[in-house]
Structure formats: structure tokens, C-alpha cells
Amino acid sequence: MSKHCLFCRIISREVASDIVAENDDCLAFKDADPQAPFHVLVVPKKHISSLNDVDDAQTAGALALMAAQVAREGGVADSGYRTVINTNGNGGQSVFHLHVHVLGGRKLTWPPG
Ligand code: AMP
Ligand code: ZN
């Protein structure tokens, strides 16, 4: 837990968010600036700055499982959705607590910008 990290503060409920799923390893909440009708962020409960810093399969697997779970529960699993992990500068990462974007509810274009 880093008291300077926005997503750690969301996990500890110091900062309000619209939570959609939670288990021992991860939390999922709605993105505050949604880029699609369905846009949820899935984060590990332990502070990990980026995908570069993941060193255990438990965390990686838990994130993937919860991403699929929220897509299913959000009703976008069958129509389709996209999972995105932005990493560092060129990847467009702005919050340095690892998070998986889960986007759906519209046809998403490819390639990304
Ligand atoms: P990234 O640019 O990949 O690091 O994504 C960070 C995401 O966090 C962006 O999509 C923001 O809209 C989102 N975000 C920032 N602050 C909050 C917040 N307080 N609650 C929910 N989502 C947030
Ligand atoms: Zn954090």
C-alpha cells in the first residue's frame, strides 16, 4: 500500500470509486473517464507499478480471471471486449499502479492510436 498511489487509496476506500468486483487478490471499479459504454479497471490489491514489475503468476492470473468475470457480469463477454494494459511512457500509462482496462459495449477500432 502506497499512500501516494491513487489506486492504493481506492483499494483502501480512502478514495471513492464505483466498485464492480472484489476478491482477495484484485479489485475492479468503473473508470472515471470511460472510453466506451463499458470501461472497468481491474487492479491487484498489492501495489505493483506496472506490468514490468509483475513477478508472480498468481497476480497475473487473478487479473486475467477478474477481467473476464467483469466482462461476463457486465454483459459484454459475448458481444466482445478488449483488455488493455498500458505500460510506461510510450504505452500511455498515467497511473503507476498496474491495471487492466476492460472496454466494451461498442465496436472498438484497430489499430489503437
Ligand atoms: P492509464 O492511462 O492506462 O494509466 O489509465 C489510467 C486510468 O485511470 C484512466 O483511464 C483514468 O480515466 C482512470 N482514472 C483516473 N483516476 C480515476 C479514479 N479516481 N477513479 C477511476 N478511474 C480513474
Ligand atoms: Zn498502488
Tab-separated table of N, CA, C and O and ligand atoms in Angstrom:
chain	number	residue	atom	x	y	z
A	1	MET	N	0.866	-1.202	0.000
A	1	MET	CA	0.000	0.000	0.000
A	1	MET	C	0.892	1.237	0.000
A	1	MET	O	1.780	1.383	0.826
A	2	SER	N	0.662	2.103	-0.959
A	2	SER	CA	1.372	3.373	-1.003
A	2	SER	C	0.353	4.484	-0.802
A	2	SER	O	-0.611	4.583	-1.555
A	3	LYS	N	0.567	5.312	0.213
A	3	LYS	CA	-0.447	6.346	0.478
A	3	LYS	C	-0.440	7.429	-0.587
A	3	LYS	O	-1.343	8.254	-0.632
A	4	HIS	N	0.603	7.424	-1.438
A	4	HIS	CA	0.656	8.411	-2.518
A	4	HIS	C	0.052	7.883	-3.814
A	4	HIS	O	-0.018	8.604	-4.794
A	5	CYS	N	-0.352	6.613	-3.788
A	5	CYS	CA	-0.840	5.989	-5.022
A	5	CYS	C	-2.368	6.046	-5.055
A	5	CYS	O	-3.043	5.562	-4.144
A	6	LEU	N	-2.908	6.625	-6.121
A	6	LEU	CA	-4.356	6.780	-6.240
A	6	LEU	C	-5.079	5.438	-6.146
A	6	LEU	O	-6.087	5.317	-5.445
A	7	PHE	N	-4.596	4.423	-6.843
A	7	PHE	CA	-5.335	3.154	-6.850
A	7	PHE	C	-5.193	2.426	-5.508
A	7	PHE	O	-6.128	1.741	-5.082
A	8	CYS	N	-4.062	2.582	-4.804
A	8	CYS	CA	-3.977	2.043	-3.441
A	8	CYS	C	-5.010	2.726	-2.550
A	8	CYS	O	-5.626	2.078	-1.696
A	9	ARG	N	-5.233	4.000	-2.761
A	9	ARG	CA	-6.219	4.736	-1.949
A	9	ARG	C	-7.645	4.317	-2.306
A	9	ARG	O	-8.530	4.340	-1.457
A	10	ILE	N	-7.862	3.937	-3.544
A	10	ILE	CA	-9.165	3.382	-3.930
A	10	ILE	C	-9.346	2.007	-3.265
A	10	ILE	O	-10.413	1.698	-2.718
A	11	ILE	N	-8.309	1.189	-3.286
A	11	ILE	CA	-8.384	-0.146	-2.671
A	11	ILE	C	-8.676	-0.031	-1.172
A	11	ILE	O	-9.469	-0.802	-0.624
A	12	SER	N	-8.081	0.948	-0.507
A	12	SER	CA	-8.294	1.111	0.945
A	12	SER	C	-9.548	1.920	1.267
A	12	SER	O	-9.824	2.186	2.439
A	13	ARG	N	-10.284	2.306	0.225
A	13	ARG	CA	-11.553	3.074	0.360
A	13	ARG	C	-11.331	4.500	0.854
A	13	ARG	O	-12.262	5.155	1.291
A	14	GLU	N	-10.088	4.981	0.816
A	14	GLU	CA	-9.862	6.404	1.144
A	14	GLU	C	-10.391	7.292	0.034
A	14	GLU	O	-10.727	8.451	0.273
A	15	VAL	N	-10.368	6.765	-1.187
A	15	VAL	CA	-10.910	7.476	-2.356
A	15	VAL	C	-12.084	6.657	-2.865
A	15	VAL	O	-11.988	5.430	-3.013
A	16	ALA	N	-13.201	7.338	-3.105
A	16	ALA	CA	-14.421	6.654	-3.546
A	16	ALA	C	-14.287	6.180	-4.988
A	16	ALA	O	-13.625	6.831	-5.810
A	17	SER	N	-14.899	5.043	-5.268
A	17	SER	CA	-14.971	4.565	-6.649
A	17	SER	C	-16.214	3.708	-6.767
A	17	SER	O	-16.836	3.352	-5.770
A	18	ASP	N	-16.542	3.377	-8.005
A	18	ASP	CA	-17.728	2.555	-8.260
A	18	ASP	C	-17.249	1.114	-8.461
A	18	ASP	O	-16.888	0.702	-9.570
A	19	ILE	N	-17.209	0.357	-7.369
A	19	ILE	CA	-16.625	-0.993	-7.380
A	19	ILE	C	-17.613	-1.991	-7.984
A	19	ILE	O	-18.804	-1.980	-7.647
A	20	VAL	N	-17.109	-2.836	-8.886
A	20	VAL	CA	-17.977	-3.842	-9.507
A	20	VAL	C	-17.600	-5.273	-9.124
A	20	VAL	O	-18.421	-6.175	-9.276
A	21	ALA	N	-16.378	-5.497	-8.641
A	21	ALA	CA	-15.983	-6.858	-8.228
A	21	ALA	C	-14.774	-6.768	-7.302
A	21	ALA	O	-13.976	-5.823	-7.391
A	22	GLU	N	-14.676	-7.768	-6.438
A	22	GLU	CA	-13.555	-7.805	-5.497
A	22	GLU	C	-13.314	-9.244	-5.069
A	22	GLU	O	-14.257	-10.019	-4.894
A	23	ASN	N	-12.040	-9.602	-4.911
A	23	ASN	CA	-11.686	-10.854	-4.241
A	23	ASN	C	-10.403	-10.612	-3.462
A	23	ASN	O	-9.994	-9.451	-3.284
A	24	ASP	N	-9.762	-11.674	-2.970
A	24	ASP	CA	-8.581	-11.485	-2.119
A	24	ASP	C	-7.436	-10.805	-2.863
A	24	ASP	O	-6.615	-10.120	-2.250
A	25	ASP	N	-7.354	-11.006	-4.178
A	25	ASP	CA	-6.204	-10.531	-4.951
A	25	ASP	C	-6.442	-9.233	-5.700
A	25	ASP	O	-5.488	-8.489	-5.970
A	26	CYS	N	-7.690	-8.974	-6.104
A	26	CYS	CA	-7.959	-7.888	-7.055
A	26	CYS	C	-9.203	-7.101	-6.683
A	26	CYS	O	-10.087	-7.586	-5.981
A	27	LEU	N	-9.251	-5.889	-7.251
A	27	LEU	CA	-10.444	-5.044	-7.161
A	27	LEU	C	-10.755	-4.560	-8.576
A	27	LEU	O	-9.835	-4.273	-9.351
A	28	ALA	N	-12.043	-4.447	-8.900
A	28	ALA	CA	-12.461	-3.911	-10.197
A	28	ALA	C	-13.429	-2.770	-9.950
A	28	ALA	O	-14.350	-2.884	-9.144
A	29	PHE	N	-13.198	-1.655	-10.643
A	29	PHE	CA	-14.063	-0.489	-10.479
A	29	PHE	C	-14.195	0.235	-11.818
A	29	PHE	O	-13.352	0.084	-12.713
A	30	LYS	N	-15.258	1.039	-11.934
A	30	LYS	CA	-15.508	1.735	-13.192
A	30	LYS	C	-14.477	2.837	-13.408
A	30	LYS	O	-14.115	3.550	-12.461
A	31	ASP	N	-14.029	2.970	-14.653
A	31	ASP	CA	-13.109	4.056	-14.994
A	31	ASP	C	-13.856	5.387	-14.885
A	31	ASP	O	-15.008	5.514	-15.322
A	32	ALA	N	-13.212	6.379	-14.290
A	32	ALA	CA	-13.836	7.684	-14.063
A	32	ALA	C	-14.036	8.460	-15.363
A	32	ALA	O	-14.843	9.399	-15.402
A	33	ASP	N	-13.317	8.092	-16.399
A	33	ASP	CA	-13.412	8.788	-17.691
A	33	ASP	C	-13.574	7.725	-18.785
A	33	ASP	O	-12.648	7.466	-19.561
A	34	PRO	N	-14.764	7.112	-18.829
A	34	PRO	CA	-14.936	5.929	-19.689
A	34	PRO	C	-14.738	6.223	-21.173
A	34	PRO	O	-15.231	7.227	-21.689
A	35	GLN	N	-14.015	5.327	-21.824
A	35	GLN	CA	-13.742	5.453	-23.257
A	35	GLN	C	-14.645	4.552	-24.092
A	35	GLN	O	-14.495	4.472	-25.313
A	36	ALA	N	-15.589	3.893	-23.438
A	36	ALA	CA	-16.554	3.006	-24.098
A	36	ALA	C	-17.740	2.877	-23.148
A	36	ALA	O	-17.606	3.195	-21.951
A	37	PRO	N	-18.885	2.411	-23.632
A	37	PRO	CA	-20.038	2.262	-22.735
A	37	PRO	C	-19.718	1.397	-21.504
A	37	PRO	O	-20.259	1.624	-20.426
A	38	PHE	N	-18.854	0.402	-21.689
A	38	PHE	CA	-18.383	-0.414	-20.559
A	38	PHE	C	-16.877	-0.200	-20.439
A	38	PHE	O	-16.124	-0.457	-21.390
A	39	HIS	N	-16.431	0.339	-19.314
A	39	HIS	CA	-14.995	0.574	-19.119
A	39	HIS	C	-14.680	0.399	-17.627
A	39	HIS	O	-14.989	1.270	-16.806
A	40	VAL	N	-14.086	-0.738	-17.328
A	40	VAL	CA	-13.764	-1.102	-15.950
A	40	VAL	C	-12.254	-1.298	-15.846
A	40	VAL	O	-11.594	-1.742	-16.803
A	41	LEU	N	-11.689	-0.936	-14.698
A	41	LEU	CA	-10.282	-1.180	-14.412
A	41	LEU	C	-10.167	-2.303	-13.391
A	41	LEU	O	-10.909	-2.316	-12.396
A	42	VAL	N	-9.270	-3.238	-13.648
A	42	VAL	CA	-9.002	-4.325	-12.701
A	42	VAL	C	-7.584	-4.135	-12.179
A	42	VAL	O	-6.637	-4.030	-12.970
A	43	VAL	N	-7.450	-4.067	-10.860
A	43	VAL	CA	-6.142	-3.786	-10.263
A	43	VAL	C	-5.802	-4.851	-9.221
A	43	VAL	O	-6.686	-5.360	-8.530
A	44	PRO	N	-4.489	-5.175	-9.082
A	44	PRO	CA	-4.090	-6.047	-7.982
A	44	PRO	C	-4.173	-5.268	-6.674
A	44	PRO	O	-3.927	-4.061	-6.645
A	45	LYS	N	-4.512	-5.957	-5.580
A	45	LYS	CA	-4.599	-5.260	-4.291
A	45	LYS	C	-3.216	-4.872	-3.766
A	45	LYS	O	-3.079	-3.902	-3.042
A	46	LYS	N	-2.196	-5.642	-4.143
A	46	LYS	CA	-0.853	-5.224	-3.721
A	46	LYS	C	-0.312	-4.224	-4.740
A	46	LYS	O	-0.613	-4.330	-5.941
A	47	HIS	N	0.447	-3.271	-4.258
A	47	HIS	CA	0.963	-2.232	-5.153
A	47	HIS	C	2.051	-2.803	-6.062
A	47	HIS	O	3.097	-3.255	-5.599
A	48	ILE	N	1.773	-2.754	-7.367
A	48	ILE	CA	2.737	-3.133	-8.399
A	48	ILE	C	2.678	-2.003	-9.413
A	48	ILE	O	1.593	-1.651	-9.884
A	49	SER	N	3.819	-1.398	-9.738
A	49	SER	CA	3.792	-0.171	-10.542
A	49	SER	C	3.340	-0.403	-11.973
A	49	SER	O	2.590	0.405	-12.527
A	50	SER	N	3.809	-1.455	-12.583
A	50	SER	CA	3.454	-1.701	-13.982
A	50	SER	C	3.618	-3.176	-14.297
A	50	SER	O	4.112	-3.959	-13.460
A	51	LEU	N	3.247	-3.540	-15.511
A	51	LEU	CA	3.407	-4.948	-15.934
A	51	LEU	C	4.873	-5.370	-15.854
A	51	LEU	O	5.174	-6.540	-15.633
A	52	ASN	N	5.783	-4.401	-16.017
A	52	ASN	CA	7.216	-4.713	-15.917
A	52	ASN	C	7.603	-5.260	-14.555
A	52	ASN	O	8.663	-5.893	-14.415
A	53	ASP	N	6.783	-4.999	-13.558
A	53	ASP	CA	7.135	-5.352	-12.181
A	53	ASP	C	6.389	-6.573	-11.654
A	53	ASP	O	6.534	-6.923	-10.487
A	54	VAL	N	5.590	-7.207	-12.509
A	54	VAL	CA	4.886	-8.422	-12.077
A	54	VAL	C	5.882	-9.572	-12.009
A	54	VAL	O	6.607	-9.822	-12.969
A	55	ASP	N	5.918	-10.234	-10.864
A	55	ASP	CA	6.868	-11.341	-10.743
A	55	ASP	C	6.204	-12.620	-10.230
A	55	ASP	O	6.882	-13.551	-9.815
A	56	ASP	N	4.849	-12.633	-10.243
A	56	ASP	CA	4.205	-13.878	-9.817
A	56	ASP	C	2.991	-14.170	-10.682
A	56	ASP	O	2.215	-13.267	-11.037
A	57	ALA	N	2.850	-15.434	-10.996
A	57	ALA	CA	1.772	-15.871	-11.873
A	57	ALA	C	0.417	-15.759	-11.184
A	57	ALA	O	-0.612	-15.602	-11.851
A	58	GLN	N	0.411	-15.819	-9.864
A	58	GLN	CA	-0.849	-15.692	-9.112
A	58	GLN	C	-1.509	-14.343	-9.417
A	58	GLN	O	-2.700	-14.260	-9.727
A	59	THR	N	-0.732	-13.272	-9.351
A	59	THR	CA	-1.279	-11.937	-9.610
A	59	THR	C	-1.720	-11.820	-11.063
A	59	THR	O	-2.822	-11.333	-11.348
A	60	ALA	N	-0.879	-12.264	-11.984
A	60	ALA	CA	-1.220	-12.156	-13.407
A	60	ALA	C	-2.484	-12.951	-13.710
A	60	ALA	O	-3.377	-12.478	-14.425
A	61	GLY	N	-2.574	-14.158	-13.148
A	61	GLY	CA	-3.753	-14.985	-13.391
A	61	GLY	C	-5.001	-14.402	-12.771
A	61	GLY	O	-6.080	-14.412	-13.385
A	62	ALA	N	-4.872	-13.864	-11.561
A	62	ALA	CA	-6.031	-13.280	-10.884
A	62	ALA	C	-6.573	-12.087	-11.659
A	62	ALA	O	-7.792	-11.900	-11.770
A	63	LEU	N	-5.680	-11.270	-12.232
A	63	LEU	CA	-6.118	-10.116	-13.029
A	63	LEU	C	-6.880	-10.580	-14.271
A	63	LEU	O	-7.939	-10.028	-14.610
A	64	ALA	N	-6.342	-11.583	-14.949
A	64	ALA	CA	-6.986	-12.085	-16.170
A	64	ALA	C	-8.353	-12.685	-15.851
A	64	ALA	O	-9.341	-12.444	-16.570
A	65	LEU	N	-8.414	-13.453	-14.766
A	65	LEU	CA	-9.698	-14.076	-14.408
A	65	LEU	C	-10.736	-13.026	-14.046
A	65	LEU	O	-11.906	-13.123	-14.446
A	66	MET	N	-10.325	-11.984	-13.306
A	66	MET	CA	-11.306	-10.970	-12.939
A	66	MET	C	-11.706	-10.118	-14.145
A	66	MET	O	-12.854	-9.677	-14.246
A	67	ALA	N	-10.795	-9.887	-15.079
A	67	ALA	CA	-11.159	-9.150	-16.300
A	67	ALA	C	-12.270	-9.895	-17.038
A	67	ALA	O	-13.273	-9.300	-17.464
A	68	ALA	N	-12.114	-11.209	-17.190
A	68	ALA	CA	-13.148	-11.998	-17.874
A	68	ALA	C	-14.443	-12.024	-17.058
A	68	ALA	O	-15.545	-11.973	-17.618
A	69	GLN	N	-14.313	-12.081	-15.747
A	69	GLN	CA	-15.501	-12.098	-14.868
A	69	GLN	C	-16.312	-10.814	-15.012
A	69	GLN	O	-17.539	-10.855	-15.168
A	70	VAL	N	-15.640	-9.654	-14.960
A	70	VAL	CA	-16.401	-8.391	-15.032
A	70	VAL	C	-17.019	-8.211	-16.423
A	70	VAL	O	-18.106	-7.637	-16.559
A	71	ALA	N	-16.323	-8.709	-17.452
A	71	ALA	CA	-16.894	-8.649	-18.801
A	71	ALA	C	-18.169	-9.498	-18.874
A	71	ALA	O	-19.189	-9.070	-19.430
A	72	ARG	N	-18.099	-10.685	-18.314
A	72	ARG	CA	-19.265	-11.574	-18.274
A	72	ARG	C	-20.405	-10.923	-17.500
A	72	ARG	O	-21.528	-10.817	-17.985
A	73	GLU	N	-20.093	-10.452	-16.292
A	73	GLU	CA	-21.130	-9.864	-15.436
A	73	GLU	C	-21.654	-8.552	-16.004
A	73	GLU	O	-22.793	-8.165	-15.719
A	74	GLY	N	-20.818	-7.856	-16.791
A	74	GLY	CA	-21.238	-6.592	-17.412
A	74	GLY	C	-21.988	-6.794	-18.713
A	74	GLY	O	-22.409	-5.818	-19.342
A	75	GLY	N	-22.123	-8.054	-19.143
A	75	GLY	CA	-22.920	-8.363	-20.323
A	75	GLY	C	-22.230	-8.101	-21.648
A	75	GLY	O	-22.893	-7.985	-22.679
A	76	VAL	N	-20.887	-8.004	-21.633
A	76	VAL	CA	-20.169	-7.732	-22.886
A	76	VAL	C	-19.314	-8.922	-23.353
A	76	VAL	O	-18.639	-8.826	-24.377
A	77	ALA	N	-19.360	-10.017	-22.621
A	77	ALA	CA	-18.479	-11.144	-22.972
A	77	ALA	C	-18.803	-11.704	-24.349
A	77	ALA	O	-17.899	-11.988	-25.143
A	78	ASP	N	-20.080	-11.863	-24.650
A	78	ASP	CA	-20.456	-12.467	-25.928
A	78	ASP	C	-20.289	-11.501	-27.093
A	78	ASP	O	-19.814	-11.879	-28.165
A	79	SER	N	-20.664	-10.234	-26.893
A	79	SER	CA	-20.525	-9.251	-27.984
A	79	SER	C	-19.061	-8.917	-28.218
A	79	SER	O	-18.666	-8.562	-29.335
A	80	GLY	N	-18.251	-9.007	-27.183
A	80	GLY	CA	-16.814	-8.790	-27.317
A	80	GLY	C	-16.328	-7.576	-26.550
A	80	GLY	O	-17.086	-6.635	-26.307
A	81	TYR	N	-15.079	-7.644	-26.211
A	81	TYR	CA	-14.476	-6.567	-25.413
A	81	TYR	C	-12.976	-6.591	-25.620
A	81	TYR	O	-12.447	-7.496	-26.282
A	82	ARG	N	-12.317	-5.585	-25.091
A	82	ARG	CA	-10.861	-5.502	-25.222
A	82	ARG	C	-10.237	-5.315	-23.849
A	82	ARG	O	-10.733	-4.519	-23.048
A	83	THR	N	-9.140	-6.022	-23.605
A	83	THR	CA	-8.355	-5.802	-22.391
A	83	THR	C	-7.057	-5.122	-22.797
A	83	THR	O	-6.421	-5.517	-23.785
A	84	VAL	N	-6.697	-4.079	-22.047
A	84	VAL	CA	-5.518	-3.273	-22.371
A	84	VAL	C	-4.715	-3.029	-21.098
A	84	VAL	O	-5.300	-2.678	-20.065
A	85	ILE	N	-3.414	-3.206	-21.191
A	85	ILE	CA	-2.516	-2.794	-20.103
A	85	ILE	C	-1.517	-1.815	-20.707
A	85	ILE	O	-0.666	-2.201	-21.519
A	86	ASN	N	-1.656	-0.541	-20.362
A	86	ASN	CA	-0.705	0.462	-20.826
A	86	ASN	C	0.521	0.437	-19.918
A	86	ASN	O	0.379	0.412	-18.691
A	87	THR	N	1.703	0.462	-20.526
A	87	THR	CA	2.932	0.378	-19.736
A	87	THR	C	3.890	1.496	-20.108
A	87	THR	O	4.277	1.636	-21.280
A	88	ASN	N	4.209	2.299	-19.098
A	88	ASN	CA	5.196	3.388	-19.211
A	88	ASN	C	4.833	4.397	-20.314
A	88	ASN	O	3.705	4.430	-20.803
A	89	GLY	N	5.795	5.223	-20.663
A	89	GLY	CA	5.536	6.397	-21.496
A	89	GLY	C	4.919	6.102	-22.844
A	89	GLY	O	3.830	6.599	-23.169
A	90	ASN	N	5.578	5.292	-23.642
A	90	ASN	CA	5.043	5.025	-24.979
A	90	ASN	C	3.740	4.235	-24.931
A	90	ASN	O	2.931	4.306	-25.854
A	91	GLY	N	3.541	3.497	-23.846
A	91	GLY	CA	2.301	2.736	-23.694
A	91	GLY	C	1.141	3.598	-23.243
A	91	GLY	O	-0.013	3.149	-23.272
A	92	GLY	N	1.435	4.821	-22.777
A	92	GLY	CA	0.364	5.727	-22.367
A	92	GLY	C	-0.089	5.538	-20.927
A	92	GLY	O	-1.194	5.954	-20.561
A	93	GLN	N	0.765	4.935	-20.105
A	93	GLN	CA	0.372	4.723	-18.700
A	93	GLN	C	0.405	6.049	-17.951
A	93	GLN	O	1.383	6.799	-18.022
A	94	SER	N	-0.679	6.342	-17.218
A	94	SER	CA	-0.733	7.584	-16.443
A	94	SER	C	-0.848	7.342	-14.940
A	94	SER	O	-0.500	8.211	-14.150
A	95	VAL	N	-1.346	6.172	-14.549
A	95	VAL	CA	-1.414	5.815	-13.124
A	95	VAL	C	-0.484	4.622	-12.924
A	95	VAL	O	-0.666	3.571	-13.557
A	96	PHE	N	0.500	4.797	-12.026
A	96	PHE	CA	1.548	3.783	-11.907
A	96	PHE	C	1.249	2.781	-10.790
A	96	PHE	O	2.053	2.548	-9.883
A	97	HIS	N	0.050	2.238	-10.906
A	97	HIS	CA	-0.362	1.032	-10.166
A	97	HIS	C	-0.992	0.165	-11.254
A	97	HIS	O	-1.977	0.586	-11.893
A	98	LEU	N	-0.413	-0.992	-11.495
A	98	LEU	CA	-0.843	-1.873	-12.583
A	98	LEU	C	-2.370	-1.967	-12.662
A	98	LEU	O	-3.040	-2.136	-11.641
A	99	HIS	N	-2.903	-1.853	-13.878
A	99	HIS	CA	-4.350	-2.002	-14.064
A	99	HIS	C	-4.635	-2.527	-15.459
A	99	HIS	O	-3.945	-2.197	-16.421
A	100	VAL	N	-5.667	-3.346	-15.532
A	100	VAL	CA	-6.154	-3.863	-16.812
A	100	VAL	C	-7.423	-3.092	-17.157
A	100	VAL	O	-8.386	-3.090	-16.390
A	101	HIS	N	-7.410	-2.406	-18.309
A	101	HIS	CA	-8.637	-1.800	-18.812
A	101	HIS	C	-9.481	-2.899	-19.458
A	101	HIS	O	-8.962	-3.697	-20.247
A	102	VAL	N	-10.769	-2.909	-19.158
A	102	VAL	CA	-11.707	-3.811	-19.838
A	102	VAL	C	-12.751	-2.924	-20.501
A	102	VAL	O	-13.504	-2.217	-19.819
A	103	LEU	N	-12.730	-2.917	-21.836
A	103	LEU	CA	-13.559	-1.988	-22.618
A	103	LEU	C	-14.513	-2.766	-23.507
A	103	LEU	O	-14.110	-3.723	-24.173
A	104	GLY	N	-15.774	-2.335	-23.533
A	104	GLY	CA	-16.729	-2.998	-24.402
A	104	GLY	C	-17.989	-2.172	-24.563
A	104	GLY	O	-18.057	-1.014	-24.154
A	105	GLY	N	-18.980	-2.782	-25.197
A	105	GLY	CA	-20.256	-2.106	-25.396
A	105	GLY	C	-20.339	-1.332	-26.692
A	105	GLY	O	-21.373	-0.722	-26.985
A	106	ARG	N	-19.270	-1.323	-27.468
A	106	ARG	CA	-19.286	-0.743	-28.812
A	106	ARG	C	-18.211	-1.445	-29.628
A	106	ARG	O	-17.324	-2.110	-29.073
A	107	LYS	N	-18.273	-1.268	-30.945
A	107	LYS	CA	-17.238	-1.824	-31.823
A	107	LYS	C	-15.963	-1.011	-31.626
A	107	LYS	O	-15.961	0.206	-31.835
A	108	LEU	N	-14.911	-1.661	-31.212
A	108	LEU	CA	-13.647	-0.977	-30.962
A	108	LEU	C	-12.788	-1.037	-32.218
A	108	LEU	O	-12.761	-2.055	-32.906
A	109	THR	N	-12.107	0.059	-32.497
A	109	THR	CA	-11.310	0.102	-33.722
A	109	THR	C	-9.907	-0.473	-33.488
A	109	THR	O	-9.416	-0.527	-32.362
A	110	TRP	N	-9.289	-0.879	-34.563
A	110	TRP	CA	-7.916	-1.403	-34.537
A	110	TRP	C	-7.179	-0.891	-35.750
A	110	TRP	O	-7.787	-0.853	-36.822
A	111	PRO	N	-5.950	-0.447	-35.692
A	111	PRO	CA	-5.093	-0.461	-34.500
A	111	PRO	C	-5.437	0.664	-33.542
A	111	PRO	O	-6.045	1.669	-33.944
A	112	PRO	N	-5.027	0.525	-32.275
A	112	PRO	CA	-5.221	1.613	-31.307
A	112	PRO	C	-4.336	2.794	-31.679
A	112	PRO	O	-3.349	2.646	-32.401
A	113	GLY	N	-4.667	3.942	-31.186
A	113	GLY	CA	-3.921	5.153	-31.545
A	113	GLY	C	-2.538	5.186	-30.935
A	113	GLY	O	-2.213	4.418	-30.055
B	1	AMP	P1	-3.697	4.591	-17.813
B	1	AMP	O1	-3.651	5.854	-18.636
B	1	AMP	O2	-3.618	3.323	-18.587
B	1	AMP	O3	-2.669	4.642	-16.689
B	1	AMP	O4	-5.139	4.559	-17.161
B	1	AMP	C1	-5.475	5.243	-16.012
B	1	AMP	C2	-6.972	5.277	-15.981
B	1	AMP	O5	-7.385	5.619	-14.667
B	1	AMP	C3	-7.612	6.283	-16.932
B	1	AMP	O6	-8.474	5.611	-17.845
B	1	AMP	C4	-8.380	7.211	-15.999
B	1	AMP	O7	-9.595	7.641	-16.544
B	1	AMP	C5	-8.583	6.335	-14.780
B	1	AMP	N1	-8.763	7.034	-13.535
B	1	AMP	C6	-8.048	8.073	-13.059
B	1	AMP	N2	-8.487	8.445	-11.853
B	1	AMP	C7	-9.518	7.613	-11.543
B	1	AMP	C8	-10.400	7.476	-10.434
B	1	AMP	N3	-10.298	8.269	-9.342
B	1	AMP	N4	-11.343	6.513	-10.469
B	1	AMP	C9	-11.460	5.707	-11.549
B	1	AMP	N5	-10.650	5.777	-12.620
B	1	AMP	C10	-9.701	6.709	-12.631
B	2	ZN	ZN	-0.752	1.479	-5.625
